[in-house]
Coordinates of C-alpha atoms and ligand atoms in Angstrom, one line a residue:
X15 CA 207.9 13.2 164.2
X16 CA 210.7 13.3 166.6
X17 CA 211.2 10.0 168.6
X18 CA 211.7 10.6 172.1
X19 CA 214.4 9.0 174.1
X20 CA 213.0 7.6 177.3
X21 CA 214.2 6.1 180.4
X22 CA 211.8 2.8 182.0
X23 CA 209.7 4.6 184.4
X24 CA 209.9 2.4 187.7
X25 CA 206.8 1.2 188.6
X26 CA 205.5 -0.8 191.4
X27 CA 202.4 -3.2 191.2
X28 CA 198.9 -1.4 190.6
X29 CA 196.4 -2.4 193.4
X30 CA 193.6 -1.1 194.5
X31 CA 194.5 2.2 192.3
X32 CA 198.2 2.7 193.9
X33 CA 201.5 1.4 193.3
X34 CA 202.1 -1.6 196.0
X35 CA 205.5 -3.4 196.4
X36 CA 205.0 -6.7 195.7
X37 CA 205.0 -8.8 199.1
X38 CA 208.1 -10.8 198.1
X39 CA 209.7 -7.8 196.8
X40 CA 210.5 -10.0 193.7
X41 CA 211.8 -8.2 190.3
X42 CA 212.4 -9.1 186.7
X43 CA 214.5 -7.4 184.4
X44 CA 213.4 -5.4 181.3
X45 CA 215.7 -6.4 178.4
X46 CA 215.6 -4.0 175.2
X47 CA 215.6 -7.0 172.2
X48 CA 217.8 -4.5 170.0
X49 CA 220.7 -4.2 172.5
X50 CA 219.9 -7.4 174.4
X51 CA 220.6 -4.9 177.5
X52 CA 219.0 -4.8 180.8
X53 CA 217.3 -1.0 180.7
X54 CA 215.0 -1.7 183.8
X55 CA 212.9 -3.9 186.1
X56 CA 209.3 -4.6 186.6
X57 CA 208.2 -6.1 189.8
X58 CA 207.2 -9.7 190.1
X59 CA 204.0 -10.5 191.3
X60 CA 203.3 -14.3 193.4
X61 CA 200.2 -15.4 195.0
X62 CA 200.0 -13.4 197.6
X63 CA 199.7 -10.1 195.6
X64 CA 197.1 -12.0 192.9
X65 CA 195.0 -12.5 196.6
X66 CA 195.4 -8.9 197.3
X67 CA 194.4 -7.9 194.1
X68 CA 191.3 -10.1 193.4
X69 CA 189.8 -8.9 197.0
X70 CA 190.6 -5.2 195.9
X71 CA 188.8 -6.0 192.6
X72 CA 186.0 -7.9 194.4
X73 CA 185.5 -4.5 196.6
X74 CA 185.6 -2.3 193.6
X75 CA 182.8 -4.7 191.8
X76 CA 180.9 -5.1 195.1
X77 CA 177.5 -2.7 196.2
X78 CA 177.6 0.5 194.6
X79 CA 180.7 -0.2 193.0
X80 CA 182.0 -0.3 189.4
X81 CA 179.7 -3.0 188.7
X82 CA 176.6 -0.6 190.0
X83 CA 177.3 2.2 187.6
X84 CA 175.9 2.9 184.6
X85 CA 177.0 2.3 180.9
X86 CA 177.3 6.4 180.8
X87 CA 179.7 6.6 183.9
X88 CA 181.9 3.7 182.6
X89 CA 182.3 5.6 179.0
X90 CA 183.5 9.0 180.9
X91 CA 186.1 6.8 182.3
X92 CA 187.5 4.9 179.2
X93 CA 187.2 8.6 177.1
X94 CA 189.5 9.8 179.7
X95 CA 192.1 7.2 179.3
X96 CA 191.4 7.2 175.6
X97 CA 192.4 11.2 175.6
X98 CA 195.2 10.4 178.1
X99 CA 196.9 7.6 176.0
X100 CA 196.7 9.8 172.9
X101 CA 198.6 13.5 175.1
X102 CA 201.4 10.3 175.8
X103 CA 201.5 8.5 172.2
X104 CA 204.9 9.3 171.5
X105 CA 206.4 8.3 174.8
X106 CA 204.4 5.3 174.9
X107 CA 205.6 4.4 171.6
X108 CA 208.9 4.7 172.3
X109 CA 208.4 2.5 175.3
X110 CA 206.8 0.3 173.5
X111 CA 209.5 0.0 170.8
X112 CA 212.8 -0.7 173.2
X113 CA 210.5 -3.0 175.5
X114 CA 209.1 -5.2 172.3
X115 CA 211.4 -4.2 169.7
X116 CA 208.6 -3.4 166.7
X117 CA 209.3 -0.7 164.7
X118 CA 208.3 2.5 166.4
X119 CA 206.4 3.7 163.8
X120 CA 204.3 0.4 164.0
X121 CA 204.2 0.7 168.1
X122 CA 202.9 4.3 166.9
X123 CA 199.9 2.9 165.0
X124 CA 199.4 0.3 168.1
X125 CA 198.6 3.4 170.2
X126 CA 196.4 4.6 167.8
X127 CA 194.5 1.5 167.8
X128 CA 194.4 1.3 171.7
X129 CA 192.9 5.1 172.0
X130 CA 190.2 4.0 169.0
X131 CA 189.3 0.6 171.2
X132 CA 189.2 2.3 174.2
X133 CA 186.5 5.5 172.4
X134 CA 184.7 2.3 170.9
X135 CA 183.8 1.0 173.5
X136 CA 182.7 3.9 175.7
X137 CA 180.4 4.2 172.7
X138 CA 179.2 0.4 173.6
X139 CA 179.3 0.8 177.6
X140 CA 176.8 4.1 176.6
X141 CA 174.7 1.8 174.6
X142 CA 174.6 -1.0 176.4
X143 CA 172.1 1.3 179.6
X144 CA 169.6 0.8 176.8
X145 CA 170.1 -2.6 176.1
X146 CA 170.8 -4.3 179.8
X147 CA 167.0 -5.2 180.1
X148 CA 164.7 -6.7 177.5
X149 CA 161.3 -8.2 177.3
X150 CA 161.3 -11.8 175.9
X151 CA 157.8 -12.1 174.7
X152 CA 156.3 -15.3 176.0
X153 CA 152.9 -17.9 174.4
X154 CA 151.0 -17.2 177.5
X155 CA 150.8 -13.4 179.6
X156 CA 150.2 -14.9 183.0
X157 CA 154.0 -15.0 183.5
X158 CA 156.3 -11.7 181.8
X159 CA 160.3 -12.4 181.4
X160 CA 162.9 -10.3 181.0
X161 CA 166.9 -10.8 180.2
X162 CA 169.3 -8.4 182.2
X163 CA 172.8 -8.3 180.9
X164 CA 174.9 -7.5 184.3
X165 CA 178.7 -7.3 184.9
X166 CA 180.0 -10.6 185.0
X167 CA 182.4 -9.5 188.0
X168 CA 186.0 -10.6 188.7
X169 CA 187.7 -11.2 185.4
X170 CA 191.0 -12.3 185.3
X171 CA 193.1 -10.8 181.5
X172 CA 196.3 -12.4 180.7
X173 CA 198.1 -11.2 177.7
X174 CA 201.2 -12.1 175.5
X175 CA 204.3 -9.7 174.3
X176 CA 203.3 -9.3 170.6
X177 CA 201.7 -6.1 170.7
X178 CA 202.0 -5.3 174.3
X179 CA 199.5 -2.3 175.6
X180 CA 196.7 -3.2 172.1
X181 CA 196.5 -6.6 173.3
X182 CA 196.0 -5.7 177.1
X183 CA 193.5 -2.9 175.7
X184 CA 191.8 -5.7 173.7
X185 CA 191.3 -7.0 176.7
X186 CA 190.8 -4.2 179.3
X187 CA 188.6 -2.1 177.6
X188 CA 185.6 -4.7 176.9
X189 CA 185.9 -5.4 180.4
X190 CA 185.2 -2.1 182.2
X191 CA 182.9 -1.0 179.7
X192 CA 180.7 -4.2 180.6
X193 CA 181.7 -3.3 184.3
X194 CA 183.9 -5.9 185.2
X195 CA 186.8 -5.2 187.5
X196 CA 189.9 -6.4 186.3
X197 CA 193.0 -8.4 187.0
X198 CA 195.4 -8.0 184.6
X199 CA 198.8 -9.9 184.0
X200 CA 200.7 -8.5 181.2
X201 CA 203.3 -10.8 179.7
X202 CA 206.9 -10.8 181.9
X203 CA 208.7 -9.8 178.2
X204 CA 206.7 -6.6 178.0
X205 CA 204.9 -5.3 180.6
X206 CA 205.9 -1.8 180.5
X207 CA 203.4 0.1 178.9
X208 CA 200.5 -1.9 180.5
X209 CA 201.9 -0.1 183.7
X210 CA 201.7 2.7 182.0
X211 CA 198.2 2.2 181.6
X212 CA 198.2 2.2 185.1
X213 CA 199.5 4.9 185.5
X214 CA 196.7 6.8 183.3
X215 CA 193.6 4.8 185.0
X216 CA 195.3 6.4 188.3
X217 CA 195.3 10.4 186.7
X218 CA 191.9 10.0 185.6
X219 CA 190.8 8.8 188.8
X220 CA 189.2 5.1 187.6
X221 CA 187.8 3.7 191.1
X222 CA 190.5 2.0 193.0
X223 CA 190.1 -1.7 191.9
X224 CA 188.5 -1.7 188.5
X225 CA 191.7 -2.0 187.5
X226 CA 194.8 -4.2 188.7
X227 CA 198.3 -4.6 187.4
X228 CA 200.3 -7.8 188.3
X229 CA 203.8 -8.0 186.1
X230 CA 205.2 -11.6 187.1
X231 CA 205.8 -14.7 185.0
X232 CA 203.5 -16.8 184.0
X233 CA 203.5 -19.3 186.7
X234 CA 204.3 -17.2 189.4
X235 CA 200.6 -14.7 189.2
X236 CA 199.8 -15.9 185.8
X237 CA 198.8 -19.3 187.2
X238 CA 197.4 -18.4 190.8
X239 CA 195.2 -15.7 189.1
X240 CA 193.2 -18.5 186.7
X241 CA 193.0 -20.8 189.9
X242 CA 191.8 -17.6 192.3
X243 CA 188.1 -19.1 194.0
X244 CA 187.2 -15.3 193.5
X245 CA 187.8 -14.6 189.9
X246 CA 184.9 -15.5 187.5
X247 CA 187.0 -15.7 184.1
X248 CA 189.9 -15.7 182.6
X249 CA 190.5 -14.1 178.8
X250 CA 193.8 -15.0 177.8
X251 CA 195.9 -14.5 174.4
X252 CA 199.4 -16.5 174.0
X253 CA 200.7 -19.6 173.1
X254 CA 198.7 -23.1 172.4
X255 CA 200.7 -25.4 175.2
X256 CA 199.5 -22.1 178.0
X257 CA 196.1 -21.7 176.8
X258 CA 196.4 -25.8 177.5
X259 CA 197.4 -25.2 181.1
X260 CA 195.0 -22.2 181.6
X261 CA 192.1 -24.4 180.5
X262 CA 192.8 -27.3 182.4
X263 CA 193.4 -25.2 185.7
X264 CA 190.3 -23.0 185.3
X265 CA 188.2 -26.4 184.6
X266 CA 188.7 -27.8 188.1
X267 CA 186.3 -24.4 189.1
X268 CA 184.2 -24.4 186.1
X269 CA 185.4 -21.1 185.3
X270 CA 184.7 -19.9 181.6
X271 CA 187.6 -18.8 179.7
X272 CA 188.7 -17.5 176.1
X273 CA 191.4 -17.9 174.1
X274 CA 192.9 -16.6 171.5
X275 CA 195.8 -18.6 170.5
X276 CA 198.3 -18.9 168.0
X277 CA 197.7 -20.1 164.0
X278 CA 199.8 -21.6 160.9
X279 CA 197.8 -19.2 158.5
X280 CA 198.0 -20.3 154.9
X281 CA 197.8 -17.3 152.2
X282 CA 196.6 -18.3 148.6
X283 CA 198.0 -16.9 145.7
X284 CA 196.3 -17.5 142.3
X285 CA 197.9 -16.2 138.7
X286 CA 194.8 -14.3 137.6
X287 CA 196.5 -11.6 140.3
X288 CA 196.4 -8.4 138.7
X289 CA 199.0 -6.7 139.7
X290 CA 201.7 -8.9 141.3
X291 CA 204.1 -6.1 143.4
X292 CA 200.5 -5.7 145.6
X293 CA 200.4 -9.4 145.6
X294 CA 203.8 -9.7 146.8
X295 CA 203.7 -6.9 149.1
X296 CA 200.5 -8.2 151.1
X297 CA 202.6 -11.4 151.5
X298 CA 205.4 -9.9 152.9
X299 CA 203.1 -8.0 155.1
X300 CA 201.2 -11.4 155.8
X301 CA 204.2 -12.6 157.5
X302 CA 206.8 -10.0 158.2
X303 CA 204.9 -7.4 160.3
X304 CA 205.7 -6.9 163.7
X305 CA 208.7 -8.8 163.1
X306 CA 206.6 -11.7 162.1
X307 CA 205.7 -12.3 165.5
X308 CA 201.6 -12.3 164.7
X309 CA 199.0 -15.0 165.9
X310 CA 197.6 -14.3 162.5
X311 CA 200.2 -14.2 160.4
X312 CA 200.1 -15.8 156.4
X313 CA 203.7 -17.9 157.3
X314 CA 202.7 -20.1 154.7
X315 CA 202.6 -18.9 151.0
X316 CA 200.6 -21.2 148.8
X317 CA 201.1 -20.8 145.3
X318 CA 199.7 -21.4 142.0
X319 CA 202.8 -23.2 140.1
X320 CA 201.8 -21.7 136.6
X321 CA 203.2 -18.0 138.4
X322 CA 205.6 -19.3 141.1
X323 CA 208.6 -18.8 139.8
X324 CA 207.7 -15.3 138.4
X325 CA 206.3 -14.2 142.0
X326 CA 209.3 -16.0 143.8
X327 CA 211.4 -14.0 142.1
X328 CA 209.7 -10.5 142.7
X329 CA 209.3 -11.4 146.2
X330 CA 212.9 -11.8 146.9
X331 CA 213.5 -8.4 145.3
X332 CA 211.4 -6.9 147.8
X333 CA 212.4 -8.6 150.4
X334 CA 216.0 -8.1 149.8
X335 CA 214.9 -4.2 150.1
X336 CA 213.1 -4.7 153.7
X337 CA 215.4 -1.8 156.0
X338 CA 216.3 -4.3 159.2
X339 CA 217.6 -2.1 161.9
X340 CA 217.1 -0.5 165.4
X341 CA 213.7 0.0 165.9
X342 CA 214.2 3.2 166.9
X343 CA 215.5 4.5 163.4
X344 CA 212.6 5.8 161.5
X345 CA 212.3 3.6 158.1
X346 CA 212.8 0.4 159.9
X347 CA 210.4 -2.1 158.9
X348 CA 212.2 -5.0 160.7
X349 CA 213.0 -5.1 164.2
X350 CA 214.6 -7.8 166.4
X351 CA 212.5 -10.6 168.0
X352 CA 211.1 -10.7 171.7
X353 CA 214.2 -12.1 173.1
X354 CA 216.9 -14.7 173.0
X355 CA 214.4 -17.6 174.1
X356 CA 212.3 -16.7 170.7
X357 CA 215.4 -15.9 168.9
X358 CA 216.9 -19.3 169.7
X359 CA 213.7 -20.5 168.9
X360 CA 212.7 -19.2 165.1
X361 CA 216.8 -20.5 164.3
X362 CA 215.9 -24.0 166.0
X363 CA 212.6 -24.0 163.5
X364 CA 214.5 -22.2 160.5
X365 CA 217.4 -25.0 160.9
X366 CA 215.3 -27.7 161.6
X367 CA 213.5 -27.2 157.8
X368 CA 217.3 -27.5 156.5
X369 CA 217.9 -30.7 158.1
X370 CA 214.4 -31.7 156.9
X371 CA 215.1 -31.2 153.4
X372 CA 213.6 -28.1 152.9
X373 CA 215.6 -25.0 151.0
X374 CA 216.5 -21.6 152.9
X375 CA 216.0 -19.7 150.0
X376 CA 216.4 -16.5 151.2
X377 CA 217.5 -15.4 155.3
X378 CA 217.7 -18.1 158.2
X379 CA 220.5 -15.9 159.6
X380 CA 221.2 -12.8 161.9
X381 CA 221.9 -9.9 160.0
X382 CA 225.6 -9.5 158.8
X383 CA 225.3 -5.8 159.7
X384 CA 224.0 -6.1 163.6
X385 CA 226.0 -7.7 165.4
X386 CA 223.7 -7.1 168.5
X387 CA 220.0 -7.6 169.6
X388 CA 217.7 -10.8 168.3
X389 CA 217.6 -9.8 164.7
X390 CA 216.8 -12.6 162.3
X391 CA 216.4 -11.9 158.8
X392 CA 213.2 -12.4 156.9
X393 CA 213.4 -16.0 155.8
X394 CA 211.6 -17.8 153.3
X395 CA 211.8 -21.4 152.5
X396 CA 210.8 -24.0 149.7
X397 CA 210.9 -27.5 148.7
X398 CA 208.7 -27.8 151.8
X399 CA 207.0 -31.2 152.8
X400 CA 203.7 -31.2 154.9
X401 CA 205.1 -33.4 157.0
X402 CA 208.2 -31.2 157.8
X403 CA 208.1 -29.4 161.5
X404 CA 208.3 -25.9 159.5
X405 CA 205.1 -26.4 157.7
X406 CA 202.8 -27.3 160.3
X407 CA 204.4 -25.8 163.6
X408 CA 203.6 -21.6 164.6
X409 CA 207.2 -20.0 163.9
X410 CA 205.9 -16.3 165.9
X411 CA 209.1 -15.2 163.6
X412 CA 210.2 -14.0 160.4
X413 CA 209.6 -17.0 158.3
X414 CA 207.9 -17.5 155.0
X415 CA 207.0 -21.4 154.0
X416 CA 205.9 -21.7 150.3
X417 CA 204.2 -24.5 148.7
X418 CA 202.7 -24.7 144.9
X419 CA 199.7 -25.8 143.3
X420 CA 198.1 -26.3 140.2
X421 CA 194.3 -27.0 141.3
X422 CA 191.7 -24.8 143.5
X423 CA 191.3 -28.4 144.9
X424 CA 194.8 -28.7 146.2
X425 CA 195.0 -25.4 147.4
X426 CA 192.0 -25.7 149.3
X427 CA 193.3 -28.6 150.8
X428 CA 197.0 -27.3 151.5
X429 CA 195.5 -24.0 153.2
X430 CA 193.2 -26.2 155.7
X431 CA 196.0 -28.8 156.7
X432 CA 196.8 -27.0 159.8
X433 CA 195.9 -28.3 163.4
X434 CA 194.9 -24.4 163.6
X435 CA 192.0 -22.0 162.2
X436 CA 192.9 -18.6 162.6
X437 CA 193.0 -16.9 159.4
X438 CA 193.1 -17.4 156.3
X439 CA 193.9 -15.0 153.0
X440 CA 193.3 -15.6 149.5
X441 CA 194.9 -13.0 146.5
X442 CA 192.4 -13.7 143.2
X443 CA 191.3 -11.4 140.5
X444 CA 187.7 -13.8 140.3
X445 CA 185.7 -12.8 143.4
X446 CA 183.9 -16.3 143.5
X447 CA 186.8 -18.0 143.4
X448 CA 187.4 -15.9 146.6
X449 CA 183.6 -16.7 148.0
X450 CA 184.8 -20.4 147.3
X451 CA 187.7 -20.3 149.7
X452 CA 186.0 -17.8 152.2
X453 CA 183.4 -20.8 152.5
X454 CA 185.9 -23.8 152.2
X455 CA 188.5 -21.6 155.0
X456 CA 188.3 -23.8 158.3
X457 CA 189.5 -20.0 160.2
X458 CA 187.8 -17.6 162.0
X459 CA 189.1 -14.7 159.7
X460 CA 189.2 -14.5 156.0
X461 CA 191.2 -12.1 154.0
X462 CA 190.5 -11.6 150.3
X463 CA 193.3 -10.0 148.3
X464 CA 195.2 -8.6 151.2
X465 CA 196.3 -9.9 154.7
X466 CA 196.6 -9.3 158.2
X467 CA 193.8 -5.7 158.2
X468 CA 192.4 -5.8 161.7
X469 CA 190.0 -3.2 163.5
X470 CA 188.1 -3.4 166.5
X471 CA 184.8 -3.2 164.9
X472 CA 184.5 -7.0 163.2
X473 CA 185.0 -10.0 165.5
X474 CA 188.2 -12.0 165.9
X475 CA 189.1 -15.2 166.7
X476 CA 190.1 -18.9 165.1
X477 CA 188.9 -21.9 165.6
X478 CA 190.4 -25.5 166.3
X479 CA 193.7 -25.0 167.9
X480 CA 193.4 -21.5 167.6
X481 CA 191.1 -21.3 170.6
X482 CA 187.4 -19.9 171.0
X483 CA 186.0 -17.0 171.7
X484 CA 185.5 -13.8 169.9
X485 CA 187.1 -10.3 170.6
X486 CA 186.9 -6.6 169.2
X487 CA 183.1 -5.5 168.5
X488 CA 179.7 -6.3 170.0
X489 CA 181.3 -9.9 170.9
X490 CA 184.1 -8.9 173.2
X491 CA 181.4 -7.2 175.4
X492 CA 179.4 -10.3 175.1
X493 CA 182.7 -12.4 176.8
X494 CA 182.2 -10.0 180.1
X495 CA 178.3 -10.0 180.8
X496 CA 176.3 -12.2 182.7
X497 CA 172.7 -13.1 181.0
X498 CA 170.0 -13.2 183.4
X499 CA 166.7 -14.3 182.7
X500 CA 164.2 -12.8 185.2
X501 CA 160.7 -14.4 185.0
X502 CA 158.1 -12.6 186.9
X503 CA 154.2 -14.2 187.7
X504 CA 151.8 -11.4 186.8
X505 CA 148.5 -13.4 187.6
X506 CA 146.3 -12.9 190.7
X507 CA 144.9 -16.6 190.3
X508 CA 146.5 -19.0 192.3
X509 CA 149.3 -21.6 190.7
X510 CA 146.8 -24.7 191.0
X511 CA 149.2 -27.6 191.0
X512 CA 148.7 -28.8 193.9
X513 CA 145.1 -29.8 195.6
X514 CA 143.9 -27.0 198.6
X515 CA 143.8 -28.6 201.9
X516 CA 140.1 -27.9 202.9
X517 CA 138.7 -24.4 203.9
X518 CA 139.5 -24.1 207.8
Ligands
LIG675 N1 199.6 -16.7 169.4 C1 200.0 -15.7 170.1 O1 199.4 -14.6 170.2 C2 201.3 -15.9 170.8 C3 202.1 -17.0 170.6 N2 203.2 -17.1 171.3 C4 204.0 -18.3 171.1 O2 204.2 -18.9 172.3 C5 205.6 -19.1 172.6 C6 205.8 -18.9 174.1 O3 205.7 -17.4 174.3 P1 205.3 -16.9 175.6 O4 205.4 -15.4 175.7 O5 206.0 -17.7 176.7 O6 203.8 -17.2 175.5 P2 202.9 -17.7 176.7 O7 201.7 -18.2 176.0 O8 203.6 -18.7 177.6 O9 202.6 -16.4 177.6 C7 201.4 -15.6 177.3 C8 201.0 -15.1 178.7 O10 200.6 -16.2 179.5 C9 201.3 -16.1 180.8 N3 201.5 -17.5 181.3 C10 202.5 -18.3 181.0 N4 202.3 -19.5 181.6 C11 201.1 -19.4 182.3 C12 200.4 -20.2 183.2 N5 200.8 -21.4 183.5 N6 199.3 -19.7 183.8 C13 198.8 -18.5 183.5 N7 199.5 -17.6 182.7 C14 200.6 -18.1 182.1 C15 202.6 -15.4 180.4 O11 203.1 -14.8 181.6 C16 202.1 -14.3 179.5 O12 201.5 -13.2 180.2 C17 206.3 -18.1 171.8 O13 207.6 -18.6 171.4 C18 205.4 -18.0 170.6 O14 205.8 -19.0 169.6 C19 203.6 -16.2 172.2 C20 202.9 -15.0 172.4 C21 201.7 -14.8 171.7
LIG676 C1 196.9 -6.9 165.8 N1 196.8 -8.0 165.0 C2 195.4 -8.2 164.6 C3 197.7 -8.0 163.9 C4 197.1 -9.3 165.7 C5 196.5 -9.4 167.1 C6 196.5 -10.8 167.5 C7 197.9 -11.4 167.8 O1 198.8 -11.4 167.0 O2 198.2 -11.8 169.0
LIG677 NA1 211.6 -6.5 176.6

């Protein structure tokens, strides 16, 4: 597969199914992680576009609107961006790649998973003209009810830099097929395929308004779009302290939110493994994917001391053989980080374990042989404490903790001391050993002998401090309906409660 080069397309806001200069005429640069150069600029939404946007979506929603069609029309509509995504993989990967810095083979596979979310859920829009009014059978039959599942309306989609266009199709694509009309704030450190996707919602000629684009910072149209009078909901993924401030804003209307946060997922290794490279391999995965920048990521290894030193060993070997270089080059496997802020970050966290007492056993450093772009190397640490910072804070980098253990006891208590519950992954040859974690996992995901697997048929979500809500499958339609109950008096005999006034 050749990988194209591409220049940053320049793109305005998407309102009302057009590209609108923002009011301010604000920008905000687009900096490619691996050269840490400036390669193009979004434009910066404020208020006053977010107010523009959530009338034009409140139009598109309105009488015989996107919210009036049918489960059938909707599906035509995500097909067609489905098909359209899939004629422009290879262009949006490689925008992908030098806006985000993953691998592009990786961002290759994220478009794969965004044209399979989108065809799922035209599938579940076409289903859902079947399902949108039932019969709830009732003890008496002087009275019949039924529940209609309607478009909730407005919804408001705010999404983080991790796996830029999948995360905003996690998003999007639930919401239109239950026929909402969108406002959509990609994150300010990669927001350029997410245009894109405007760009393809405008070819296939979605209604103007079922889908709005707002690039901006967070506090600039992220914030202004979860306090909008005018938007029903707000489904966000990204960091603990913002789903904080989203929750508290969108409280003072009583809006509903979800969100999907971040997580300090433990991964449980026992000795009975039976083959310990695929052991070691789905704990490199676990935690080095997507430049280890994963909600759900296993960052800390838990080990069963009887093969620790063994699997230590083989894991540094295969570390050691991870290719870190420009995304763009075809066997990477390790690209930089987000940007300098997160780069300055993971070395804070990975320097911070040092001073703790911990032991950098293999990493904690740029690359010798880059000299530019936010490369850290994998890391992995021992002689970790519970009460050091690196064992119980989210890293959203390169960075392996490991602990050992010699009881199922202990390591069901080391995996669960986390403020978070997002996933969980335990590696065992005996199956109810692994129905004994599954059941003792305080997460909303289990993995049993592999990590990190995700497809958009099974729910997904954490608990605790890893948010609520569910996306992906049957429950991320569920975030974007209303549930009406309708109950309907079917008798001709008169309600009787309270005493005629006598015959005139
Ligand atoms: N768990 C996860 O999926 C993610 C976790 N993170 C962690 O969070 C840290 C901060 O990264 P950020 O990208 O800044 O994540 P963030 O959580 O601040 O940003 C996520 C999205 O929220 C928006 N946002 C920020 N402040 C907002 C506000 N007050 N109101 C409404 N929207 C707002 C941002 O513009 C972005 O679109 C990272 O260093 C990383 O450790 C970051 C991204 C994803
Ligand atoms: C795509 N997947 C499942 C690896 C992670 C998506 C959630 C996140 O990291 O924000
Ligand atoms: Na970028």
């Amino acid at each position: 597969m050749a990988i194209p080069n591409m220049q940053i397309p320049s793109r305005q806001l998407f309102i009302d199914g057009e590209w609108r200069e923002p009011v301010k005429k604000n920008r905000l640069p687009v900096i490619n992680p691996a050269t840490e150069e400036i390669i193009g600029y979004i434009p910066a939404a404020t208020a006053e576009d977010v107010d523009i946007a959530v009338k034009a979506a409140r139009r598109a929603h309105g009488r015989n609107g996107w919210g009036s069609t049918t489960g059938a029309q909707r599906a035509k509509f995500l097909r067609a961006i489905a098909a359209k995504v899939l004629e422009k993989r290879p262009e949006l990967a490689t925008l992908e790649t030098i806006d985000n810095g993953k691998p592009w083979f990786e961002a290759a596979s994220d478009i794969d998973d965004v044209v399979a979310c989108f065809e799922y859920y035209a599938d579940l829009a076409e289903a859902l003209d079947s399902k949108n009014k039932t019969e709830v059978k009732l003890h008496l039959d002087s009275f019949k009810t039924h529940v209609y599942k309607e478009p909730l309306g407005v919804v408001g989609l705010i999404t983080p830099w991790n796996y830029p266009l999948l995360m905003t199709t996690w998003k999007v694509a639930p919401a239109l097929a239950a026929g909402c009309a969108a406002v959509l704030k990609p994150s300010e450190l990669a927001s350029i395929t997410s245009l894109e996707l405007g760009e393809i919602c405008r070819e296939v000629g979605l209604p103007p308004g079922a889908l709005n684009i707002l690039t901006g910072l967070g506090h600039e149209a992220g914030s202004p779009l979860v306090s909008h009078p005018d938007v029903d909901k707000i489904a966000f993924t990204g960091s603990g302290p913002t789903g904080i401030k989203i929750m508290t804003a969108a409280a003072q209307l009583v809006k509903p939110v979800t969100l999907e946060l971040g997580g300090k997922s433990p991964i449980v290794v026992f000795d009975d493994i039976p083959n310990i490279d695929i052991a070691v391999e789905w704990t490199l995965f676990g935690c080095f994917w997507t430049n280890g920048q994963i909600c759900s990521a296993t960052s800390r290894l838990i080990i069963q001391d009887t093969i620790a030193s063994q699997f230590l060993d083989r894991l540094l070997e295969w570390t050691k053989n991870i290719k870190i270089s420009d995304p763009l080059e075809e066997d990477c496997k390790l690209g930089p980080v987000i940007s300098r802020g997160q780069y300055e970050k993971v070395l804070k966290l990975i320097s911070t374990a040092k001073n703790e007492g911990a032991t950098i056993l293999y990493g904690g450093e740029r690359p010798q042989h880059l000299k530019k772009g936010y490369y850290i190397q994998p890391t992995i640490i021992t002689d970790v404490d519970t009460s050091m910072e690196i064992w119980k804070e989210e890293v959203f980098g390169p960075v392996l903790c490991v602990k050992t253990f010699k009881t199922e006891e202990e390591a069901i208590e080391l995996a669960n001391d986390t403020k978070y519950g997002l996933g969980a992954a335990i590696l065992s040859k005996d199956l109810d050993r692994c129905e004994r974690f599954t059941k003792a996992f305080q997460s909303g995901i289990v993995w049993i002998n592999c990590s990190q697997p995700c497809f958009w048929q099974p729910p997904w979500g954490g608990k605790k401090r890893s948010g609520f809500g569910r996306e992906l499958g049957e429950w991320s339609l569920e975030n974007y309906l209303n549930i009406k109950q309708v109950t309907q008096y079917v008798s001709d005999e008169p309600w009787a409660f309270y005493k005629s006034p006598s015959k005139l």
